XYZ file of C-alpha atoms in Angstrom:
408
model
C 0.016 0.035 -0.026
C 1.557 3.277 -1.077
C 2.169 6.293 1.207
C -0.404 8.209 -0.951
C -3.087 5.617 -0.273
C -2.342 5.404 3.419
C -2.671 9.334 3.570
C -5.909 9.277 1.795
C -7.211 6.522 3.945
C -6.351 8.335 7.074
C -7.945 11.664 5.917
C -11.163 10.156 4.639
C -11.696 7.771 7.557
C -10.846 10.471 10.167
C -13.343 12.901 8.565
C -15.839 10.094 8.327
C -15.652 9.049 11.984
C -15.468 12.545 13.264
C -18.576 13.558 11.400
C -20.389 10.347 12.149
C -20.032 10.891 15.895
C -21.023 14.552 15.498
C -24.299 13.535 13.546
C -25.169 10.853 16.082
C -24.870 13.159 18.979
C -26.897 15.819 17.141
C -29.684 13.213 16.561
C -29.522 12.270 20.289
C -29.930 15.828 21.231
C -32.906 16.598 18.945
C -34.602 13.172 19.204
C -34.200 12.406 22.861
C -32.864 15.247 24.981
C -34.896 17.904 23.466
C -38.206 16.263 24.018
C -40.613 18.368 26.165
C -37.938 21.027 26.669
C -39.590 23.919 25.035
C -41.369 26.369 27.266
C -45.033 25.942 27.048
C -47.597 28.727 27.446
C -48.506 27.262 30.907
C -44.885 27.917 32.115
C -45.065 31.636 31.558
C -45.137 32.815 35.130
C -43.709 36.316 34.590
C -45.694 38.875 32.675
C -44.263 41.582 30.427
C -44.426 44.000 33.323
C -41.604 42.020 34.912
C -39.344 42.539 31.952
C -36.943 45.412 31.128
C -35.825 45.482 27.462
C -32.226 46.593 26.502
C -31.303 47.100 22.901
C -27.610 47.470 22.085
C -26.364 49.581 19.079
C -23.482 51.716 17.785
C -25.949 54.142 16.413
C -28.193 52.609 13.813
C -31.150 54.877 14.492
C -33.704 53.660 11.886
C -32.887 49.944 12.675
C -33.230 50.488 16.403
C -36.539 52.477 15.917
C -38.140 49.428 14.150
C -36.929 47.097 16.983
C -38.438 49.381 19.666
C -41.683 49.663 17.686
C -41.969 45.917 17.706
C -41.791 45.556 21.458
C -45.403 44.984 22.699
C -46.974 47.945 24.649
C -47.245 45.867 27.674
C -43.426 46.088 28.094
C -43.063 49.645 29.316
C -39.416 49.634 30.425
C -37.206 49.963 27.252
C -33.748 51.175 27.156
C -31.352 51.698 24.090
C -27.606 51.456 24.902
C -25.686 53.329 22.254
C -22.258 54.452 21.533
C -23.547 57.826 20.080
C -26.498 59.963 20.797
C -29.616 58.942 18.779
C -33.293 59.846 18.804
C -35.617 56.960 19.525
C -39.269 57.273 20.196
C -40.606 54.975 22.905
C -37.380 54.210 24.694
C -34.746 55.875 26.867
C -31.403 56.215 25.138
C -28.244 55.930 27.156
C -24.861 56.731 25.543
C -21.867 54.761 26.863
C -19.288 57.527 27.914
C -15.887 57.295 26.139
C -14.034 57.527 29.361
C -15.808 54.332 30.812
C -13.352 51.529 31.251
C -13.534 47.855 32.234
C -12.079 44.502 31.299
C -14.720 43.976 28.705
C -14.460 45.508 25.380
C -16.777 46.580 22.563
C -20.329 45.123 23.049
C -19.291 43.598 26.429
C -18.191 47.032 27.550
C -21.463 48.535 26.720
C -23.292 45.658 28.487
C -21.231 46.163 31.578
C -21.709 49.957 31.652
C -25.499 49.336 31.302
C -25.482 46.895 34.148
C -23.714 49.425 36.432
C -25.599 52.502 35.474
C -29.161 51.747 34.012
C -31.390 50.879 37.060
C -33.574 47.898 36.822
C -36.276 46.889 39.203
C -37.674 44.135 37.028
C -37.158 40.399 37.461
C -35.591 40.024 33.920
C -33.666 41.880 31.419
C -34.429 41.046 27.803
C -31.527 41.732 25.609
C -32.256 42.271 21.880
C -29.791 43.015 19.040
C -30.491 46.263 17.149
C -32.177 44.507 14.295
C -34.424 42.088 16.279
C -38.103 42.331 15.540
C -40.126 40.918 18.484
C -43.147 38.834 17.816
C -45.708 36.998 20.032
C -43.972 37.937 23.255
C -46.245 37.574 26.266
C -43.984 36.696 29.140
C -41.234 34.444 30.574
C -40.840 31.182 32.531
C -39.201 30.942 35.839
C -35.579 30.334 34.735
C -32.195 32.079 35.023
C -31.522 32.385 31.377
C -34.036 32.171 28.555
C -32.918 31.763 24.877
C -35.456 32.969 22.403
C -35.320 31.429 18.977
C -34.835 33.315 15.778
C -35.989 33.231 12.091
C -33.818 35.660 10.032
C -35.341 37.867 7.202
C -33.991 38.194 3.765
C -31.904 41.457 3.437
C -30.267 41.284 0.099
C -28.429 37.971 -0.480
C -30.443 34.961 -1.266
C -27.575 32.572 -0.653
C -26.911 34.047 2.764
C -30.593 33.990 3.522
C -30.964 30.311 2.467
C -27.832 29.463 4.358
C -29.666 30.442 7.492
C -32.132 27.676 6.809
C -29.288 25.162 7.449
C -28.094 27.017 10.473
C -31.598 27.213 12.134
C -32.038 23.505 11.361
C -28.848 22.697 13.144
C -29.692 25.114 15.945
C -32.671 22.973 16.733
C -30.330 21.330 19.167
C -30.696 24.327 21.500
C -33.826 22.828 22.811
C -31.735 20.217 24.544
C -29.271 22.584 26.191
C -31.253 22.840 29.391
C -30.150 19.266 30.136
C -26.517 20.182 30.141
C -24.562 21.766 33.116
C -23.053 24.017 30.474
C -25.287 25.041 27.420
C -23.141 24.616 24.445
C -23.647 28.243 23.133
C -26.198 31.126 23.287
C -27.190 33.051 20.334
C -30.603 33.640 18.643
C -33.392 36.159 18.471
C -32.906 37.433 22.048
C -31.897 36.435 25.519
C -33.542 37.049 28.731
C -31.423 37.007 31.956
C -32.504 37.166 35.524
C -31.406 40.553 36.895
C -29.918 39.185 40.070
C -27.920 36.620 38.048
C -26.548 39.423 35.767
C -25.426 41.384 38.862
C -23.707 38.291 40.381
C -21.848 37.144 37.149
C -21.505 40.738 35.334
C -20.397 41.111 31.825
C -16.902 42.222 32.740
C -14.987 39.663 30.782
C -12.890 40.081 27.624
C -14.670 38.140 24.904
C -16.250 38.601 21.403
C -19.084 36.195 22.117
C -20.590 37.753 25.114
C -23.830 35.660 25.517
C -22.057 32.383 25.464
C -19.261 33.568 27.729
C -21.867 34.904 30.220
C -23.796 31.633 30.426
C -20.523 29.623 30.743
C -19.382 31.757 33.696
C -22.916 31.548 35.161
C -22.949 27.750 34.884
C -19.567 27.580 36.522
C -20.630 29.643 39.575
C -24.281 28.674 39.939
C -26.772 25.911 39.181
C -27.897 27.466 35.978
C -31.518 26.993 34.801
C -31.498 27.441 31.081
C -34.642 27.315 28.959
C -35.622 27.920 25.310
C -38.661 29.933 24.325
C -39.664 29.338 20.783
C -40.996 32.572 19.614
C -38.848 32.931 16.416
C -37.965 36.613 16.750
C -37.059 38.133 13.324
C -33.607 39.571 12.737
C -31.517 40.200 9.673
C -29.904 37.522 7.746
C -26.368 38.718 6.640
C -26.855 40.940 3.555
C -23.862 39.406 1.720
C -21.817 36.160 1.775
C -18.826 38.098 2.959
C -20.781 39.356 5.868
C -21.912 35.909 6.721
C -18.483 34.451 6.708
C -17.153 37.144 8.995
C -20.120 36.473 11.372
C -19.467 32.764 11.356
C -15.776 33.359 11.884
C -16.415 35.511 15.000
C -18.826 33.006 16.458
C -16.404 30.107 16.023
C -13.354 31.968 17.233
C -15.118 33.679 20.128
C -16.560 30.249 21.286
C -13.093 28.664 20.964
C -11.486 31.523 22.962
C -13.911 31.193 25.865
C -13.614 27.435 26.113
C -11.147 27.669 28.930
C -14.148 28.366 31.123
C -15.435 24.873 30.739
C -14.431 21.717 32.545
C -12.036 19.474 30.758
C -14.665 17.068 29.485
C -16.671 19.863 28.034
C -13.682 21.475 26.400
C -12.714 18.183 24.621
C -16.333 17.686 23.573
C -16.684 21.237 22.329
C -13.440 20.959 20.454
C -14.611 17.875 18.779
C -17.775 19.472 17.766
C -16.242 22.647 16.521
C -13.670 20.717 14.376
C -16.574 18.567 12.971
C -18.459 21.804 12.225
C -15.520 23.416 10.440
C -14.770 20.339 8.402
C -18.369 19.282 7.585
C -18.145 20.633 4.045
C -15.640 17.841 3.259
C -18.290 15.153 3.570
C -20.000 15.853 0.187
C -16.659 16.620 -1.411
C -14.963 13.288 -0.212
C -18.219 11.389 -1.077
C -18.065 12.576 -4.499
C -14.289 11.832 -4.931
C -14.679 8.357 -3.629
C -17.689 7.721 -5.827
C -15.373 8.738 -8.748
C -12.267 6.923 -7.551
C -13.402 3.906 -5.302
C -10.120 2.254 -5.553
C -8.571 4.380 -2.902
C -10.651 3.150 0.016
C -10.797 -0.610 1.053
C -14.420 -1.764 1.666
C -15.536 1.171 -0.491
C -19.174 0.066 -0.400
C -19.370 0.346 3.302
C -17.814 3.814 3.265
C -19.890 5.020 0.336
C -23.014 3.808 2.061
C -22.085 5.516 5.427
C -21.060 8.620 3.693
C -24.185 8.799 1.697
C -26.226 8.549 4.943
C -24.263 11.403 6.363
C -24.619 13.371 3.110
C -28.336 12.747 3.425
C -28.383 14.091 7.040
C -27.205 17.404 5.791
C -30.460 17.550 3.738
C -32.545 16.624 6.804
C -30.952 19.395 8.829
C -31.661 21.878 6.116
C -35.229 20.527 5.754
C -35.725 21.130 9.492
C -34.651 24.674 9.141
C -36.847 25.156 6.011
C -39.894 23.809 7.848
C -39.470 26.380 10.419
C -40.038 28.959 7.728
C -42.579 27.108 5.550
C -45.879 28.241 7.223
C -44.855 31.815 6.728
C -42.298 31.981 3.878
C -42.093 29.582 0.876
C -38.707 30.472 -0.651
C -36.536 28.756 2.083
C -37.817 25.400 0.655
C -35.169 26.066 -2.172
C -32.498 25.611 0.516
C -33.152 21.833 0.617
C -32.095 21.418 -3.043
C -29.090 23.712 -2.551
C -27.874 21.944 0.666
C -24.338 20.939 -0.506
C -23.622 24.555 -1.426
C -25.209 26.104 1.622
C -23.290 23.748 3.907
C -20.010 24.792 2.405
C -20.970 28.448 2.587
C -22.442 28.148 6.121
C -19.337 26.535 7.593
C -16.596 28.152 5.543
C -16.496 30.996 8.072
C -15.967 28.418 10.837
C -13.069 26.917 8.935
C -11.739 30.420 8.510
C -12.100 30.992 12.309
C -10.227 27.798 13.022
C -7.417 28.588 10.649
C -7.207 32.357 11.393
C -9.069 33.130 14.654
C -10.373 36.716 14.975
C -9.481 38.426 18.263
C -11.415 41.647 17.833
C -15.143 42.421 17.631
C -15.947 42.242 13.990
C -19.672 42.131 13.642
C -20.545 43.066 10.034
C -22.583 46.166 10.735
C -19.713 47.705 12.622
C -16.899 47.138 10.150
C -17.597 49.011 7.024
C -20.373 51.026 5.453
C -20.703 48.465 2.579
C -21.639 45.845 5.188
C -23.912 48.015 7.554
C -27.218 46.634 8.686
C -29.765 47.676 6.191
C -32.616 49.927 7.314
C -36.257 48.857 7.570
C -37.241 50.624 4.329
C -34.550 48.880 2.420
C -35.592 45.380 3.814
C -39.201 46.104 2.924
C -38.264 46.913 -0.620
C -36.064 43.882 -0.920
C -38.211 41.316 0.919
C -41.107 39.846 -1.152
C -43.209 39.219 2.026
C -43.031 42.818 3.406
C -45.040 45.857 2.375
C -43.904 49.350 2.891
C -44.197 50.355 6.596
C -44.652 46.752 7.906
C -41.521 46.801 10.022
C -42.226 50.248 11.338
C -45.856 49.418 12.312
C -45.392 45.961 13.713
C -46.257 45.777 17.410
C -44.784 42.491 18.385
C -48.062 40.917 19.374
C -48.578 38.828 16.295
C -46.296 37.265 13.724
C -44.499 39.617 11.450
C -45.138 37.265 8.474
C -47.765 34.471 8.370
C -49.043 31.996 5.791
C -46.925 33.404 2.968
C -47.938 37.064 3.570
C -47.796 39.920 6.066
C -50.114 39.506 9.061
C -53.101 41.902 9.106
């Protein structure tokens, strides 16, 4: 057996075994662990009067105004934490002083300043990104951290938008995270944190993935109660492929950077998952190459059958994400047919983050004007399901888009 053949065997079987383990664990999460883990309407014990909303922004006035408008009227305590003075109706605007200094940087710095200087007498603080459109929010369960699910809107790049279907499908595993001592990550449409827990843990930690870093520190110091509330808040899909790659790179690098907070067994497990995530695009590529050149793998039929099953799982994950949309938007069904391309695009940023970790806060809307968050008017013009004024007038009580059209 030649050195070339041995090298090929090592690569293809390593990728196969790594990804097989990853797929099996994902199935275990979504089929077994996630069962009965979503918050039901009967578990909402805190009303909207027990919630303070905080929206963080650099200074995207029009985008933030649409977010504030979407918060239901029953939530009366709304604050915008900004880096520059902006005018927002219906919310108190706080500008983080230039002279404020702490260990946290960028978004974490703003979060920590707000924790210290914005009074809160409510049981929970609901954090929203500047582009989050609230829908069907009526209260929270009795938990320490509540992750609210998301369903991104099309903003200009169909490939980036359809790639989100694969991500949302994979992110279905979040429903199982309450079973773990350390939830594996925290990102989505919004996150609600018990005020007393925030004051105990603080945001004063140097990281570029603040939510995940916070819950890992919280889990380390407390018996963290983590729940998932399936409201599917609407936020912006990346407006470009480049923006999506930068976003994924930051998520991957930031999670990897904070992994020293985890116990050894979790660090090993997380590293395994992250490498499997970064290299998952190799599955369709290797499967195709071995179909064309089966002589390089002994017992090729077994490998081809196994890789075919794994390849099919990518379509299953995309289909789950597409079904999240299907009652409201039909276009994401196209994602199922484009799965191989979308998997490569969706995970290329993770591979980039593994090869070249980013160490600074590089969210697309804060990097360059060409990558800025698009304003509500632009989204309405681009999105086939939105009419003029829909985002500005949405009150958060109903779904933004339903049954293939805008809610009345």
